[in-house]
Coordinates of C-alpha atoms and ligand atoms in Angstrom, one line a residue:
X121 CA 4.4 -0.2 4.0
X122 CA 4.4 -3.4 1.8
X123 CA 3.4 -6.7 3.2
X124 CA 6.1 -9.2 4.1
X125 CA 5.7 -12.6 2.3
X126 CA 7.8 -14.6 4.7
X127 CA 9.9 -14.4 7.8
X128 CA 12.2 -16.8 9.8
X129 CA 11.9 -17.0 13.6
X130 CA 12.4 -19.7 16.2
X131 CA 14.0 -22.1 13.7
X132 CA 10.7 -22.0 11.6
X133 CA 9.9 -20.4 8.3
X134 CA 6.6 -18.5 8.4
X135 CA 4.8 -17.8 5.2
X136 CA 1.6 -16.2 3.9
X137 CA -0.1 -18.9 1.9
X138 CA -0.5 -17.1 -1.4
X139 CA -3.0 -19.6 -2.7
X140 CA -5.5 -18.3 -0.2
X141 CA -5.2 -14.6 -1.0
X142 CA -7.1 -12.3 -1.2
X143 CA -10.0 -14.2 0.4
X144 CA -8.1 -15.3 3.5
X145 CA -4.8 -14.4 5.2
X146 CA -3.6 -17.9 6.2
X147 CA -0.1 -18.4 7.7
X148 CA 2.0 -21.6 7.3
X149 CA 4.7 -22.5 9.7
X150 CA 7.4 -24.8 8.3
X151 CA 10.1 -26.6 10.3
X152 CA 11.4 -29.1 7.7
X153 CA 13.1 -28.8 4.3
X154 CA 10.6 -31.2 2.7
X155 CA 7.8 -28.9 3.9
X156 CA 9.6 -25.9 2.3
X157 CA 10.0 -27.9 -1.0
X158 CA 6.4 -28.7 -1.0
X159 CA 5.4 -25.1 -0.3
X160 CA 7.5 -24.0 -3.3
X161 CA 6.1 -26.7 -5.6
X162 CA 2.5 -26.0 -4.7
X163 CA 3.0 -22.2 -4.8
X164 CA 2.2 -21.5 -1.2
X165 CA 5.2 -19.2 -1.9
X166 CA 5.9 -18.0 -5.4
X167 CA 7.7 -15.3 -7.4
X168 CA 11.4 -15.8 -8.3
X169 CA 13.1 -13.8 -5.5
X170 CA 10.7 -15.1 -2.8
X171 CA 11.2 -18.8 -3.7
X172 CA 15.0 -18.2 -3.6
X173 CA 14.8 -16.9 -0.1
X174 CA 12.4 -19.6 1.0
X175 CA 14.8 -22.2 -0.4
X176 CA 17.7 -20.6 1.4
X177 CA 15.8 -21.1 4.7
X178 CA 14.8 -24.6 3.6
X179 CA 18.6 -25.4 3.4
X180 CA 19.0 -23.8 6.9
X181 CA 16.3 -26.0 8.3
X182 CA 17.9 -29.1 6.7
X183 CA 21.2 -28.2 8.4
X184 CA 19.6 -28.6 11.8
X185 CA 19.0 -32.3 11.4
X186 CA 21.5 -35.1 10.7
X187 CA 19.0 -36.7 8.3
X188 CA 20.0 -34.2 5.6
X189 CA 23.3 -33.5 3.9
X190 CA 23.7 -30.2 2.1
X191 CA 23.7 -32.0 -1.3
X192 CA 20.6 -34.0 -0.6
X193 CA 18.7 -30.9 0.6
X194 CA 19.9 -28.9 -2.4
X195 CA 18.8 -31.6 -4.8
X196 CA 15.3 -31.7 -3.3
X197 CA 14.8 -28.0 -3.4
X198 CA 16.3 -27.7 -6.9
X199 CA 13.7 -30.2 -8.2
X200 CA 10.7 -28.0 -7.2
X201 CA 10.5 -25.4 -10.0
X202 CA 12.9 -25.2 -13.0
X203 CA 12.6 -21.7 -14.4
X204 CA 13.3 -19.1 -11.7
X205 CA 17.1 -18.7 -11.4
X206 CA 16.8 -17.1 -8.0
X207 CA 15.8 -20.5 -6.6
X208 CA 19.2 -22.0 -7.6
X209 CA 21.1 -18.9 -6.4
X210 CA 19.3 -19.0 -3.0
X211 CA 20.0 -22.7 -2.5
X212 CA 23.7 -22.3 -3.5
X213 CA 24.2 -19.3 -1.2
X214 CA 23.5 -21.6 1.8
X215 CA 24.9 -24.9 0.4
X216 CA 28.3 -23.3 -0.1
X217 CA 28.3 -21.6 3.3
X218 CA 27.3 -25.0 4.9
X219 CA 30.1 -26.8 3.0
X220 CA 32.6 -24.2 4.3
X221 CA 31.5 -24.9 7.9
X222 CA 29.7 -21.5 8.3
X223 CA 26.3 -21.1 10.0
X224 CA 23.6 -22.0 7.4
X225 CA 21.0 -19.9 9.2
X226 CA 23.2 -16.9 9.2
X227 CA 23.8 -17.5 5.4
X228 CA 20.1 -17.7 4.7
X229 CA 19.5 -14.5 6.7
X230 CA 22.3 -12.7 4.8
X231 CA 20.8 -13.9 1.5
X232 CA 17.3 -12.5 2.5
X233 CA 18.8 -9.2 3.5
X234 CA 20.6 -8.9 0.2
X235 CA 17.5 -9.6 -1.9
X236 CA 15.3 -7.2 0.1
X237 CA 18.0 -4.5 -0.2
X238 CA 18.4 -5.0 -3.9
X239 CA 14.6 -4.8 -4.4
X240 CA 14.6 -1.5 -2.5
X241 CA 17.3 -0.2 -4.8
X242 CA 15.3 -1.3 -7.8
X243 CA 12.5 0.9 -6.6
X244 CA 14.7 4.0 -6.4
X245 CA 16.4 3.2 -9.7
X246 CA 13.1 2.7 -11.6
X247 CA 10.9 5.4 -10.1
X248 CA 12.2 8.2 -12.4
X249 CA 11.0 6.2 -15.4
X250 CA 7.4 6.7 -14.0
X251 CA 7.8 10.3 -12.7
X252 CA 5.5 11.8 -15.4
X253 CA 3.6 8.6 -16.4
X254 CA -0.1 8.5 -16.0
X255 CA -0.6 4.8 -16.5
X256 CA 1.6 1.7 -16.2
X257 CA 0.7 -1.9 -17.1
X258 CA 2.0 -4.9 -15.2
X259 CA 1.7 -8.7 -15.6
X260 CA 1.5 -11.4 -12.9
X261 CA 2.7 -10.4 -9.4
X262 CA 6.1 -8.9 -9.1
X263 CA 5.4 -7.3 -5.7
X264 CA 6.3 -7.8 -2.1
X265 CA 4.7 -11.2 -2.1
X266 CA 7.0 -12.3 -5.0
X267 CA 10.1 -10.9 -3.4
X268 CA 9.7 -11.0 0.4
X269 CA 9.3 -7.1 0.5
X270 CA 9.1 -4.1 -1.9
X271 CA 8.8 -6.1 -5.2
X272 CA 10.7 -5.8 -8.5
X273 CA 8.1 -4.3 -10.9
X274 CA 6.0 -3.0 -8.1
X275 CA 9.0 -1.4 -6.3
X276 CA 9.4 1.6 -8.8
X277 CA 5.6 1.9 -8.8
X278 CA 5.6 2.2 -5.0
X279 CA 8.3 4.8 -5.0
X280 CA 6.9 6.8 -8.0
X281 CA 3.5 6.9 -6.3
X282 CA 4.9 8.9 -3.4
X283 CA 5.6 11.9 -5.7
X284 CA 3.1 11.0 -8.5
X285 CA 0.0 9.9 -6.5
X286 CA -2.2 10.0 -9.6
X287 CA -0.2 7.1 -11.1
X288 CA -2.6 4.4 -12.3
X289 CA -1.8 0.7 -12.8
X290 CA -3.5 -1.7 -15.2
X291 CA -3.2 -5.2 -13.6
X292 CA -3.4 -8.1 -16.0
X293 CA -5.4 -10.8 -14.3
X294 CA -2.8 -13.5 -15.3
X295 CA -4.5 -16.7 -16.0
X296 CA -4.4 -19.5 -15.1
X297 CA -3.5 -18.8 -11.4
X298 CA -4.6 -15.2 -11.4
X299 CA -1.5 -13.8 -9.7
X300 CA -2.5 -10.3 -11.1
X301 CA -6.1 -10.1 -9.9
X302 CA -5.6 -12.0 -6.6
X303 CA -2.1 -10.7 -5.5
X304 CA -1.0 -7.6 -7.3
X305 CA -4.5 -6.0 -7.0
X306 CA -4.4 -6.9 -3.3
X307 CA -1.0 -5.3 -2.7
X308 CA -2.0 -2.1 -4.6
X309 CA -5.4 -1.9 -2.8
X310 CA -3.7 -2.2 0.6
X311 CA -1.5 0.8 -0.2
X312 CA -4.1 3.0 -1.9
X313 CA -2.5 2.9 -5.4
X314 CA -5.1 3.4 -8.0
X315 CA -5.5 0.4 -10.4
X316 CA -7.9 -1.7 -12.5
X317 CA -7.8 -5.4 -13.1
X318 CA -8.1 -6.2 -16.8
X319 CA -8.6 -9.5 -18.5
X320 CA -5.4 -10.8 -20.0
X321 CA -6.9 -10.4 -23.5
X322 CA -7.5 -6.7 -22.9
X323 CA -3.9 -5.5 -22.6
X324 CA -3.6 -5.1 -26.4
X325 CA -6.7 -3.0 -26.5
X326 CA -5.3 -0.5 -24.0
X327 CA -1.8 -0.5 -25.4
X328 CA -3.1 0.2 -29.0
X329 CA -5.4 2.9 -27.7
X330 CA -2.4 4.7 -26.2
X331 CA -3.8 4.4 -22.7
X332 CA -0.6 2.9 -21.3
X333 CA 2.6 5.0 -20.9
X334 CA 4.9 2.1 -19.9
X335 CA 4.9 -1.6 -19.2
X336 CA 6.8 -2.9 -16.2
X337 CA 7.2 -6.6 -15.4
X338 CA 9.5 -8.8 -13.3
X339 CA 11.5 -11.8 -14.6
X340 CA 12.2 -15.3 -13.6
X341 CA 15.5 -15.7 -15.5
X342 CA 17.5 -13.3 -17.7
X343 CA 19.9 -14.7 -20.2
X344 CA 23.3 -13.1 -21.1
X345 CA 21.9 -11.5 -24.3
X346 CA 18.9 -9.9 -22.5
X347 CA 16.3 -12.5 -23.5
X348 CA 14.2 -13.2 -20.4
X349 CA 11.6 -15.6 -19.0
X350 CA 8.6 -14.3 -17.1
X351 CA 5.0 -15.4 -16.5
X352 CA 3.2 -16.8 -19.5
X353 CA 1.7 -14.0 -21.5
X354 CA 4.6 -11.6 -21.0
X355 CA 5.9 -12.2 -24.5
X356 CA 2.6 -11.0 -26.1
X357 CA 2.5 -7.8 -24.0
X358 CA 6.1 -7.0 -25.1
X359 CA 5.3 -7.5 -28.8
X360 CA 2.2 -5.4 -28.6
X361 CA 4.0 -2.7 -26.5
X362 CA 6.8 -2.6 -29.2
X363 CA 4.3 -2.4 -32.0
X364 CA 2.6 0.6 -30.3
X365 CA 5.8 2.4 -29.3
X366 CA 5.2 1.9 -25.5
X367 CA 8.4 1.5 -23.5
X368 CA 8.8 -2.0 -21.9
X369 CA 10.9 -2.4 -18.7
X370 CA 12.0 -5.5 -16.8
X371 CA 12.9 -5.2 -13.1
X372 CA 15.1 -7.8 -11.4
X373 CA 17.7 -8.3 -8.7
X374 CA 21.1 -9.9 -9.4
X375 CA 19.8 -13.3 -8.5
X376 CA 17.6 -13.4 -11.6
X377 CA 20.5 -12.8 -14.0
X378 CA 21.9 -16.1 -15.4
X379 CA 25.0 -15.0 -17.3
X380 CA 25.8 -18.6 -18.1
X381 CA 22.8 -19.0 -20.4
X382 CA 23.7 -17.3 -23.7
X383 CA 20.2 -16.8 -24.9
X384 CA 16.5 -17.3 -24.0
X385 CA 16.5 -20.6 -25.9
X386 CA 18.6 -22.0 -23.1
X387 CA 16.1 -21.2 -20.3
X388 CA 14.1 -24.2 -19.1
X389 CA 10.3 -23.5 -19.1
X390 CA 8.2 -25.1 -16.4
X391 CA 5.0 -27.0 -17.7
X392 CA 2.5 -27.3 -14.9
X393 CA -0.6 -29.4 -14.3
X394 CA -3.2 -28.9 -17.1
X395 CA -5.9 -28.8 -14.4
X396 CA -4.8 -25.3 -13.6
X397 CA -6.1 -24.2 -17.1
X398 CA -9.2 -26.3 -17.0
X399 CA -10.3 -24.7 -13.7
X400 CA -11.1 -21.1 -12.6
X401 CA -10.0 -21.3 -8.9
X402 CA -12.0 -24.4 -7.7
X403 CA -14.6 -24.5 -10.5
X404 CA -14.0 -26.6 -13.6
X405 CA -14.9 -24.4 -16.6
X406 CA -13.8 -26.7 -19.5
X407 CA -15.9 -29.7 -20.5
X408 CA -14.9 -33.1 -19.0
X409 CA -12.6 -34.8 -21.5
X410 CA -11.0 -31.6 -22.9
X411 CA -7.3 -31.7 -22.4
X412 CA -5.1 -28.6 -21.8
X413 CA -1.5 -27.4 -22.0
X414 CA 0.0 -25.2 -19.3
X415 CA 3.4 -23.6 -19.8
X416 CA 4.0 -21.5 -16.8
X417 CA 6.4 -19.0 -18.4
X418 CA 7.4 -17.7 -21.8
X419 CA 10.6 -16.2 -23.1
X420 CA 10.7 -12.6 -24.5
X421 CA 13.5 -11.7 -26.9
X422 CA 15.8 -8.8 -25.8
X423 CA 14.8 -6.8 -28.8
X424 CA 11.4 -6.0 -27.2
X425 CA 13.0 -4.7 -23.9
X426 CA 13.5 -0.9 -23.5
X427 CA 15.5 -1.4 -20.3
X428 CA 16.3 -3.6 -17.3
X429 CA 15.8 -2.0 -14.0
X430 CA 18.6 -3.4 -11.8
X431 CA 19.9 -2.5 -8.3
X432 CA 22.6 -0.5 -10.0
X433 CA 20.3 1.5 -12.3
X434 CA 18.6 1.1 -15.7
X435 CA 20.5 -0.6 -18.5
X436 CA 19.8 -1.5 -22.1
X437 CA 19.5 -5.1 -23.1
X438 CA 22.9 -5.1 -25.0
X439 CA 24.6 -4.0 -21.7
X440 CA 23.4 -7.0 -19.7
X441 CA 26.5 -9.2 -20.4
X442 CA 28.6 -6.3 -19.0
X443 CA 26.7 -6.4 -15.7
X444 CA 28.3 -9.8 -14.8
X445 CA 31.3 -8.4 -12.9
X446 CA 29.1 -6.0 -10.9
X447 CA 26.6 -8.7 -10.1
X448 CA 29.5 -10.9 -8.9
X449 CA 30.9 -8.2 -6.7
X450 CA 27.6 -7.5 -5.1
X451 CA 26.6 -11.2 -4.6
X452 CA 28.2 -14.6 -4.3
X453 CA 29.0 -16.4 -7.6
X454 CA 26.0 -18.1 -9.1
X455 CA 25.9 -22.0 -9.1
Ligands
LIG154 O1 4.6 -18.8 -11.2 P1 5.0 -17.7 -10.4 O2 3.8 -17.0 -9.8 O3 6.0 -18.0 -9.4 O4 5.6 -16.6 -11.4 C1 6.0 -15.4 -11.0 C2 6.4 -14.5 -12.1 O5 6.4 -14.8 -13.2 C3 6.9 -13.1 -11.7 O6 6.6 -12.2 -12.6 C4 8.5 -13.2 -11.5 O7 8.8 -14.2 -10.6 C5 9.1 -12.0 -11.1 S1 8.7 -11.6 -9.5 C6 9.5 -10.5 -8.8

């Protein structure tokens, strides 16, 4: 059974502090919206669907005190991280319910249930792609920790593993914050799924030596034309996969699809503290005085995507725009 990244009980949001994994399993208990905003900003909780759900509960916590209006709480939470569209969808799901006089806690719970259910369906929809695969490569962490439960990219891997137990996963380490080696490897190890962590620079080697049957990643925002943002380094993997004829799949729930952004050029890319690059966990590895740059995401053009694994099945990039009506039917309108 996959781990659960967060849960809401007794008017508190309980989170696994993902900065501490895999060395320690530390829980944080948050009672205020400003605490939730800080947890998202500092990546106690991370991964697009998970920060959307955390933000939804942040809105619910704000609604319990007269100090916050729905607009003020939404503004604070929106300012935490700019790229993942799910964050804005999660906030809006509760803001609009609150504005209509509905129970914000019930709205946040309903939003969480929807995200978890969609990720489960992604697992079922994507597993046939891996039915006869020997080896799959993934980048960053698109598992239960990133989505509350199941995962996006890891959901089809989990389901496929049940019937194809020899399935092997190459896990990119994912510098600078090592979401692959710290978090994805931790999830796979807990569940007995065979894997190896590889240096980010090694993916091209394995792809060009035909040791990878498919690449499967998550997304932080998908534009109307199928261009998508995901963790920095995804673009390189997509280009090298394409060059070597390896299928490249992107798994995401409806909350990641931003139909109002025509192309990837319209997706805002978060730039984080350069210190994250200059250090390896707590140890400074670059000389004092060397500056760094730290874009947290890159945008991969749709032409490199073989298919999007959605809750409603696998679709080609040119079919993304046509999903809007279905996504709207299955979820509330995006902000
Ligand atoms: O900076 P992070 O760790 O929040 O970035 C996460 C990713 O890029 C994931 O691949 C993405 O959110 C998809 S997760 C289901």
